Amino acid sequence: MTGTRLRTALFLGLLGAAALSGAADAETLVLRGGSVYASPDAAPLPDAVIVMTDGAISAVGKSGDIQVPADARVIDCSGKTIVAGFWNSHVHFTESVWRKAASAPAAPLTEHMQEMLTRWGFTTVWDLGSDPRDIIPLRRRVAAGEVAGPTILLAGNIFPKGGHPVYVPSEVQLPEVATPDEAAQLARAYLAMGEDGVKLFTGAFMGSDKPVVNLDPAIARAAVEVAHAQGKPVFAHPQNKAGVETVIAADVDILAHTAPSEAGYTPEQLARFKVQGTALIPTLSLFTTVVLIPAVTDRLVAAGVNQLKQFSENGGTVLFGTDVGFIKLYDTTLEYQLMHRALSERQVLASLTTNPARYFRAAKKGRLEQGFDADLVVLDGDPLSDIGNLAKVSTTIRAGRVIYQKP
């Protein structure tokens, strides 16, 4: 099954239970007076009203044209801009606060959700490798409204044998595989426990003075076939050219990073990405945190920006992601600024909204239209006039409930 064919079946029912459980008893919520972008390519609708009922958008239009229910909670958005809820397609719930999330008090979990995700507008996230014993219960509590947070989707990690990355503490046990059978068994186990996809380390960084350990394409392919048979996506961490080639050979769906050790993608790689429907999560700001030598940082970032530009101009789907949780850079401003070196403001907004909704077949997300999920972000300024305004979040709403509001 190719990546393109996979996405004709992907996400049927995957988001429904996680996103909307508990929405039936939600209050009627109204945003009034803001300027609305129904989608990244739409013209703004000034002085608008959005009505949200039972977790969905029930009406959108100009003030005066939309009747506001008498019992609704109304949020004045005058002077602000309203867009669809943001996706962060690369996060990690690995910090100590998430341990024992099944029974931990809700307040500190909500507080850290705000610091890390909801104050930056995220209403849906992909966790690309955390302990499912903690995160599966966490997402249940989020879906039930006990913890204010985004919809959480999970991907289980698979590492090559002997590929324990240098940046992962040595005492942490990693799921390493040496054969296709082992990879297939591990992928099945992840999906059986309720994970929503798989992430392959097609390249593991062992240190600047040691060679990268790459995952054999046949091993990667075995995991991909298991995931695709169940309609689940596969992400990959490619460290170098060999890791990128494995992504292509194994028909992996999503590059979870650029590979800044390489100057750019080859024409052959770009052609295969296009045919296979591969998507890219750039994580450019990550590369400002891994090296303390400015010249090296600049080179890594420049390579990542170049790959992003190549990929976008080739017609590939770009998804927003920061690797937050692994890095402590919660503020998304820098990521937007770096992406803007290669993409327009509308393209960056699409990477947060319509692109992931379309790619993951979340048919009721990514746009502000009647009948769509009530996942919204209220911004203090227009993101199409200043890309930095995407990080200036006033209110975040998931399934018609406020999960963050600026004090």
Short mmCIF file of C-alpha atoms in Angstrom, two decimals:
data_model
loop_
_atom_site.label_atom_id
_atom_site.label_comp_id
_atom_site.label_asym_id
_atom_site.label_seq_id
_atom_site.Cartn_x
_atom_site.Cartn_y
_atom_site.Cartn_z
CA MET A 1 0.00 0.00 0.00
CA THR A 2 1.55 3.33 -0.99
CA GLY A 3 1.39 6.37 1.23
CA THR A 4 -1.18 7.99 -1.06
CA ARG A 5 -3.46 4.95 -0.94
CA LEU A 6 -3.02 4.70 2.81
CA ARG A 7 -4.39 8.16 3.34
CA THR A 8 -7.63 7.29 1.60
CA ALA A 9 -8.35 5.04 4.59
CA LEU A 10 -6.47 6.77 7.38
CA PHE A 11 -8.10 8.20 10.48
CA LEU A 12 -11.58 6.82 9.96
CA GLY A 13 -12.86 7.04 13.52
CA LEU A 14 -9.39 7.64 14.97
CA LEU A 15 -10.02 11.17 16.14
CA GLY A 16 -13.70 10.92 16.98
CA ALA A 17 -13.62 9.37 20.44
CA ALA A 18 -10.53 11.23 21.61
CA ALA A 19 -11.66 14.63 20.40
CA LEU A 20 -15.33 14.69 21.20
CA SER A 21 -15.96 12.55 24.26
CA GLY A 22 -17.45 14.78 26.90
CA ALA A 23 -18.45 17.40 24.30
CA ALA A 24 -22.15 16.63 24.50
CA ASP A 25 -22.54 18.49 27.81
CA ALA A 26 -20.36 21.41 26.75
CA GLU A 27 -21.71 24.96 27.13
CA THR A 28 -22.74 27.05 24.15
CA LEU A 29 -19.78 29.28 23.44
CA VAL A 30 -19.71 32.36 21.22
CA LEU A 31 -16.79 34.35 19.87
CA ARG A 32 -17.90 37.82 18.81
CA GLY A 33 -16.24 40.76 17.08
CA GLY A 34 -13.05 39.17 15.77
CA SER A 35 -11.75 38.81 12.24
CA VAL A 36 -12.08 35.20 11.02
CA TYR A 37 -9.94 33.27 8.55
CA ALA A 38 -12.07 30.25 7.68
CA SER A 39 -8.96 28.72 6.10
CA PRO A 40 -5.43 29.88 5.26
CA ASP A 41 -6.39 30.75 1.68
CA ALA A 42 -9.61 32.61 2.59
CA ALA A 43 -10.11 36.35 2.83
CA PRO A 44 -10.73 37.58 6.39
CA LEU A 45 -14.31 37.98 7.58
CA PRO A 46 -14.32 41.08 9.81
CA ASP A 47 -16.57 41.64 12.84
CA ALA A 48 -17.60 38.00 12.85
CA VAL A 49 -19.58 35.74 15.17
CA ILE A 50 -18.85 32.04 15.72
CA VAL A 51 -21.33 29.92 17.69
CA MET A 52 -20.20 26.58 19.10
CA THR A 53 -22.63 23.97 20.44
CA ASP A 54 -22.00 20.38 21.57
CA GLY A 55 -18.38 20.49 20.46
CA ALA A 56 -19.04 21.68 16.91
CA ILE A 57 -19.35 25.00 15.08
CA SER A 58 -23.07 25.65 14.62
CA ALA A 59 -22.85 29.06 12.94
CA VAL A 60 -20.28 31.44 11.41
CA GLY A 61 -21.05 34.85 9.95
CA LYS A 62 -20.98 38.60 10.33
CA SER A 63 -22.29 40.27 13.46
CA GLY A 64 -25.95 41.08 12.93
CA ASP A 65 -26.45 38.08 10.66
CA ILE A 66 -26.00 35.44 13.40
CA GLN A 67 -28.35 35.07 16.34
CA VAL A 68 -26.50 34.64 19.63
CA PRO A 69 -28.26 32.22 22.02
CA ALA A 70 -29.41 33.92 25.20
CA ASP A 71 -27.69 31.38 27.46
CA ALA A 72 -24.36 31.41 25.61
CA ARG A 73 -21.01 32.31 27.11
CA VAL A 74 -19.73 35.16 24.94
CA ILE A 75 -16.05 36.02 24.51
CA ASP A 76 -15.34 39.46 23.08
CA CYS A 77 -12.73 39.09 20.32
CA SER A 78 -12.76 42.68 19.08
CA GLY A 79 -9.42 43.54 17.48
CA LYS A 80 -8.36 39.89 17.44
CA THR A 81 -8.04 37.23 14.72
CA ILE A 82 -9.66 33.78 14.85
CA VAL A 83 -8.28 30.73 13.03
CA ALA A 84 -8.70 26.97 13.21
CA GLY A 85 -7.04 25.07 16.04
CA PHE A 86 -3.35 24.26 15.57
CA TRP A 87 -1.77 20.83 15.17
CA ASN A 88 1.71 20.10 16.49
CA SER A 89 2.67 16.92 14.68
CA HIS A 90 5.84 16.25 16.67
CA VAL A 91 5.77 16.42 20.48
CA HIS A 92 6.91 14.24 23.37
CA PHE A 93 5.28 13.74 26.78
CA THR A 94 8.54 12.60 28.34
CA GLU A 95 9.09 15.19 31.06
CA SER A 96 8.77 14.09 34.67
CA VAL A 97 5.41 15.84 35.17
CA TRP A 98 3.73 13.26 32.92
CA ARG A 99 4.82 10.24 34.96
CA LYS A 100 1.91 8.41 36.58
CA ALA A 101 -0.46 10.66 34.63
CA ALA A 102 -3.28 8.18 35.22
CA SER A 103 -3.50 9.13 38.89
CA ALA A 104 -1.61 12.42 39.21
CA PRO A 105 -3.61 15.50 40.31
CA ALA A 106 -5.19 17.24 37.33
CA ALA A 107 -4.07 20.78 38.21
CA PRO A 108 -0.30 20.38 37.59
CA LEU A 109 -1.00 18.43 34.40
CA THR A 110 -3.24 21.22 33.09
CA GLU A 111 -0.68 23.82 34.15
CA HIS A 112 2.10 22.12 32.19
CA MET A 113 -0.20 21.55 29.22
CA GLN A 114 -0.64 25.32 29.14
CA GLU A 115 3.07 26.04 29.42
CA MET A 116 3.99 23.52 26.74
CA LEU A 117 1.05 23.37 24.32
CA THR A 118 -2.30 25.07 24.85
CA ARG A 119 -0.99 28.62 25.35
CA TRP A 120 0.55 28.24 21.88
CA GLY A 121 -2.79 27.28 20.30
CA PHE A 122 -2.42 23.51 19.97
CA THR A 123 -5.68 21.58 19.91
CA THR A 124 -4.32 18.34 18.38
CA VAL A 125 -0.86 16.83 18.83
CA TRP A 126 1.06 13.76 17.70
CA ASP A 127 3.25 12.31 20.43
CA LEU A 128 6.13 10.60 18.60
CA GLY A 129 7.53 8.49 21.40
CA SER A 130 6.62 8.49 25.09
CA ASP A 131 5.67 5.86 27.65
CA PRO A 132 2.17 4.69 26.64
CA ARG A 133 1.51 3.55 30.21
CA ASP A 134 1.41 7.23 31.10
CA ILE A 135 0.17 8.87 27.92
CA ILE A 136 -2.76 6.62 27.04
CA PRO A 137 -4.38 7.37 30.42
CA LEU A 138 -3.44 11.05 30.01
CA ARG A 139 -5.30 11.34 26.74
CA ARG A 140 -8.34 9.66 28.30
CA ARG A 141 -8.34 12.30 31.03
CA VAL A 142 -8.00 15.05 28.43
CA ALA A 143 -10.86 13.64 26.35
CA ALA A 144 -13.02 13.39 29.47
CA GLY A 145 -12.34 17.03 30.39
CA GLU A 146 -10.43 16.22 33.60
CA VAL A 147 -7.24 17.78 32.19
CA ALA A 148 -7.43 20.77 29.85
CA GLY A 149 -5.34 19.84 26.85
CA PRO A 150 -5.25 18.96 23.16
CA THR A 151 -6.40 15.79 21.46
CA ILE A 152 -3.43 13.38 21.77
CA LEU A 153 -2.39 10.86 19.14
CA LEU A 154 0.47 8.44 19.82
CA ALA A 155 3.17 6.72 17.77
CA GLY A 156 5.38 3.97 19.22
CA ASN A 157 9.12 4.09 18.58
CA ILE A 158 11.28 1.44 16.89
CA PHE A 159 15.10 1.72 16.95
CA PRO A 160 17.74 -0.22 15.01
CA LYS A 161 19.75 -2.79 16.98
CA GLY A 162 22.65 -1.03 18.66
CA GLY A 163 21.13 2.35 17.80
CA HIS A 164 20.73 3.94 21.23
CA PRO A 165 21.07 7.66 20.38
CA VAL A 166 23.69 9.58 22.33
CA TYR A 167 21.12 12.11 23.54
CA VAL A 168 18.95 9.44 25.23
CA PRO A 169 20.21 8.53 28.73
CA SER A 170 21.92 5.14 28.69
CA GLU A 171 19.73 3.81 31.51
CA VAL A 172 16.60 4.29 29.38
CA GLN A 173 15.65 0.99 27.74
CA LEU A 174 14.78 1.47 24.09
CA PRO A 175 12.79 -0.88 21.80
CA GLU A 176 15.53 -2.03 19.41
CA VAL A 177 14.95 -4.55 16.60
CA ALA A 178 17.37 -6.64 14.55
CA THR A 179 15.04 -8.46 12.12
CA PRO A 180 11.90 -7.77 10.08
CA ASP A 181 9.94 -10.18 12.29
CA GLU A 182 10.91 -8.27 15.42
CA ALA A 183 9.88 -4.97 13.82
CA ALA A 184 6.54 -6.39 12.72
CA GLN A 185 5.84 -7.86 16.17
CA LEU A 186 6.66 -4.57 17.89
CA ALA A 187 4.47 -2.58 15.51
CA ARG A 188 1.57 -4.97 16.15
CA ALA A 189 2.07 -4.65 19.90
CA TYR A 190 1.97 -0.84 19.75
CA LEU A 191 -1.23 -0.78 17.73
CA ALA A 192 -2.84 -3.44 19.92
CA MET A 193 -2.30 -1.33 23.03
CA GLY A 194 -4.07 1.62 21.42
CA GLU A 195 -1.29 3.62 19.80
CA ASP A 196 -2.24 5.41 16.60
CA GLY A 197 0.91 4.95 14.52
CA VAL A 198 4.57 3.98 14.47
CA LYS A 199 7.80 5.99 14.42
CA LEU A 200 10.97 4.48 12.99
CA PHE A 201 14.47 5.69 13.78
CA THR A 202 15.82 5.10 10.29
CA GLY A 203 18.99 6.79 11.54
CA ALA A 204 20.27 6.95 15.14
CA PHE A 205 22.88 9.58 16.05
CA MET A 206 25.59 7.97 18.16
CA GLY A 207 27.86 10.99 18.59
CA SER A 208 29.87 13.29 16.35
CA ASP A 209 32.84 10.89 16.36
CA LYS A 210 30.80 7.74 15.64
CA PRO A 211 28.91 6.55 12.57
CA VAL A 212 25.13 6.79 12.44
CA VAL A 213 23.34 3.48 12.99
CA ASN A 214 20.75 3.14 10.24
CA LEU A 215 17.69 0.90 10.15
CA ASP A 216 17.79 -1.70 7.40
CA PRO A 217 15.12 -0.96 4.75
CA ALA A 218 13.70 -4.49 4.98
CA ILE A 219 13.23 -4.10 8.73
CA ALA A 220 11.58 -0.72 8.26
CA ARG A 221 9.34 -2.11 5.57
CA ALA A 222 8.08 -4.88 7.85
CA ALA A 223 6.85 -2.33 10.41
CA VAL A 224 5.33 -0.14 7.70
CA GLU A 225 3.36 -3.05 6.26
CA VAL A 226 1.87 -3.83 9.68
CA ALA A 227 0.86 -0.21 10.25
CA HIS A 228 -0.53 0.31 6.77
CA ALA A 229 -2.57 -2.89 6.99
CA GLN A 230 -4.40 -1.26 9.91
CA GLY A 231 -4.66 2.14 8.23
CA LYS A 232 -2.11 3.75 10.56
CA PRO A 233 0.62 6.25 9.62
CA VAL A 234 4.36 5.75 9.97
CA PHE A 235 6.78 8.53 10.88
CA ALA A 236 10.55 8.38 10.54
CA HIS A 237 13.56 10.06 12.12
CA PRO A 238 16.15 10.21 9.29
CA GLN A 239 19.60 11.25 10.49
CA ASN A 240 21.40 11.21 7.15
CA LYS A 241 21.04 10.36 3.44
CA ALA A 242 20.85 6.62 4.16
CA GLY A 243 18.00 7.23 6.60
CA VAL A 244 16.13 9.28 3.99
CA GLU A 245 16.64 6.53 1.42
CA THR A 246 15.14 4.02 3.88
CA VAL A 247 12.10 6.28 4.26
CA ILE A 248 11.61 6.05 0.51
CA ALA A 249 12.36 2.34 0.17
CA ALA A 250 10.04 1.40 3.03
CA ASP A 251 7.20 3.73 1.96
CA VAL A 252 7.20 5.66 5.24
CA ASP A 253 4.54 8.38 5.31
CA ILE A 254 6.11 11.27 7.21
CA LEU A 255 9.63 12.60 7.68
CA ALA A 256 9.63 13.70 11.33
CA HIS A 257 12.63 16.01 10.73
CA THR A 258 14.70 17.46 7.99
CA ALA A 259 18.20 15.92 7.81
CA PRO A 260 20.49 18.93 8.16
CA SER A 261 23.65 16.84 7.89
CA GLU A 262 22.76 16.83 4.19
CA ALA A 263 22.77 20.05 2.14
CA GLY A 264 19.53 19.17 0.37
CA TYR A 265 17.33 16.49 -1.13
CA THR A 266 18.35 15.02 -4.47
CA PRO A 267 16.05 15.33 -7.51
CA GLU A 268 15.48 11.58 -7.31
CA GLN A 269 14.42 11.81 -3.66
CA LEU A 270 12.04 14.69 -4.37
CA ALA A 271 10.47 12.75 -7.23
CA ARG A 272 9.86 9.74 -4.97
CA PHE A 273 8.44 11.93 -2.19
CA LYS A 274 5.92 13.33 -4.66
CA VAL A 275 4.87 9.94 -6.02
CA GLN A 276 4.57 8.39 -2.55
CA GLY A 277 2.79 11.33 -0.95
CA THR A 278 5.45 11.78 1.73
CA ALA A 279 4.95 14.64 4.22
CA LEU A 280 7.60 16.64 6.10
CA ILE A 281 7.80 18.04 9.64
CA PRO A 282 10.77 20.46 9.53
CA THR A 283 11.44 21.02 13.31
CA LEU A 284 13.88 23.81 12.36
CA SER A 285 14.14 25.41 15.81
CA LEU A 286 15.32 22.05 17.20
CA PHE A 287 18.63 22.58 15.44
CA THR A 288 19.24 25.82 17.34
CA THR A 289 19.33 23.82 20.59
CA VAL A 290 21.64 20.90 19.78
CA VAL A 291 24.95 22.69 19.10
CA LEU A 292 26.44 25.62 21.00
CA ILE A 293 28.76 26.74 18.19
CA PRO A 294 26.97 29.54 16.29
CA ALA A 295 28.55 28.77 12.92
CA VAL A 296 27.50 25.12 13.14
CA THR A 297 24.00 26.08 14.24
CA ASP A 298 23.68 28.48 11.32
CA ARG A 299 24.79 25.75 8.91
CA LEU A 300 22.30 23.22 10.29
CA VAL A 301 19.43 25.69 10.17
CA ALA A 302 20.32 26.82 6.64
CA ALA A 303 20.34 23.21 5.45
CA GLY A 304 16.96 22.56 7.09
CA VAL A 305 15.45 25.70 5.58
CA ASN A 306 16.76 24.69 2.17
CA GLN A 307 15.23 21.21 2.47
CA LEU A 308 11.91 22.75 3.54
CA LYS A 309 11.98 25.07 0.54
CA GLN A 310 12.80 22.21 -1.84
CA PHE A 311 10.08 20.03 -0.37
CA SER A 312 7.40 22.73 -0.50
CA GLU A 313 8.26 23.82 -4.03
CA ASN A 314 8.06 20.15 -5.03
CA GLY A 315 4.42 20.14 -3.92
CA GLY A 316 4.92 18.12 -0.73
CA THR A 317 2.71 18.43 2.34
CA VAL A 318 4.38 20.36 5.17
CA LEU A 319 3.23 19.67 8.74
CA PHE A 320 4.11 21.86 11.71
CA GLY A 321 6.07 20.28 14.57
CA THR A 322 8.66 21.33 17.12
CA ASP A 323 9.86 18.23 19.02
CA VAL A 324 8.74 20.02 22.18
CA GLY A 325 9.02 17.84 25.26
CA PHE A 326 12.36 16.61 24.00
CA ILE A 327 13.44 20.25 23.81
CA LYS A 328 12.31 22.86 26.33
CA LEU A 329 11.74 25.59 23.75
CA TYR A 330 7.98 25.89 24.25
CA ASP A 331 7.66 29.29 22.58
CA THR A 332 6.82 28.69 18.90
CA THR A 333 7.93 32.11 17.63
CA LEU A 334 11.34 30.97 16.39
CA GLU A 335 9.90 27.99 14.51
CA TYR A 336 7.50 30.28 12.68
CA GLN A 337 10.27 32.71 11.82
CA LEU A 338 12.54 29.98 10.48
CA MET A 339 9.76 28.37 8.46
CA HIS A 340 8.92 31.79 7.05
CA ARG A 341 12.36 31.86 5.40
CA ALA A 342 11.03 29.19 3.02
CA LEU A 343 7.23 29.54 3.21
CA SER A 344 4.66 32.31 3.00
CA GLU A 345 2.49 33.27 5.97
CA ARG A 346 -0.44 31.39 4.46
CA GLN A 347 1.70 28.28 3.94
CA VAL A 348 2.85 28.32 7.57
CA LEU A 349 -0.76 28.67 8.74
CA ALA A 350 -1.73 25.76 6.47
CA SER A 351 0.97 23.57 8.09
CA LEU A 352 -0.85 24.12 11.39
CA THR A 353 -4.42 23.63 10.17
CA THR A 354 -5.60 22.44 6.76
CA ASN A 355 -2.50 20.41 5.86
CA PRO A 356 -2.63 18.00 8.85
CA ALA A 357 -6.43 17.82 8.73
CA ARG A 358 -6.29 16.78 5.09
CA TYR A 359 -3.24 14.52 5.42
CA PHE A 360 -4.58 12.60 8.40
CA ARG A 361 -8.12 12.54 7.03
CA ALA A 362 -9.58 14.49 9.95
CA ALA A 363 -12.51 15.63 7.82
CA LYS A 364 -14.05 17.97 10.40
CA LYS A 365 -10.88 19.76 11.44
CA GLY A 366 -8.66 22.46 10.00
CA ARG A 367 -11.31 24.97 8.90
CA LEU A 368 -13.84 27.29 10.55
CA GLU A 369 -17.11 26.27 8.94
CA GLN A 370 -20.52 25.19 10.14
CA GLY A 371 -20.46 21.53 11.15
CA PHE A 372 -16.71 21.42 11.74
CA ASP A 373 -15.17 20.57 15.12
CA ALA A 374 -15.04 23.56 17.44
CA ASP A 375 -11.23 23.66 17.62
CA LEU A 376 -10.19 27.30 17.39
CA VAL A 377 -7.43 29.75 18.27
CA VAL A 378 -7.94 33.43 19.02
CA LEU A 379 -4.83 35.48 18.23
CA ASP A 380 -3.96 38.98 19.36
CA GLY A 381 -2.91 39.95 15.83
CA ASP A 382 -3.27 38.99 12.18
CA PRO A 383 -0.80 36.18 11.31
CA LEU A 384 -0.85 37.11 7.63
CA SER A 385 0.55 40.55 8.40
CA ASP A 386 3.17 39.29 10.89
CA ILE A 387 4.13 35.62 11.19
CA GLY A 388 5.01 36.15 14.85
CA ASN A 389 1.34 36.72 15.64
CA LEU A 390 0.80 32.95 15.36
CA ALA A 391 2.50 32.69 18.76
CA LYS A 392 0.44 35.46 20.36
CA VAL A 393 -2.48 33.36 21.54
CA SER A 394 -5.33 34.88 23.51
CA THR A 395 -7.64 31.85 23.75
CA THR A 396 -7.44 28.18 22.74
CA ILE A 397 -10.63 26.15 22.33
CA ARG A 398 -10.93 22.39 21.80
CA ALA A 399 -14.27 20.69 21.15
CA GLY A 400 -16.08 23.88 22.14
CA ARG A 401 -14.33 24.23 25.51
CA VAL A 402 -11.77 26.83 26.52
CA ILE A 403 -8.56 25.00 27.36
CA TYR A 404 -6.42 28.13 27.62
CA GLN A 405 -7.20 31.82 28.08
CA LYS A 406 -4.55 34.45 28.52
CA PRO A 407 -4.79 36.07 31.96
#
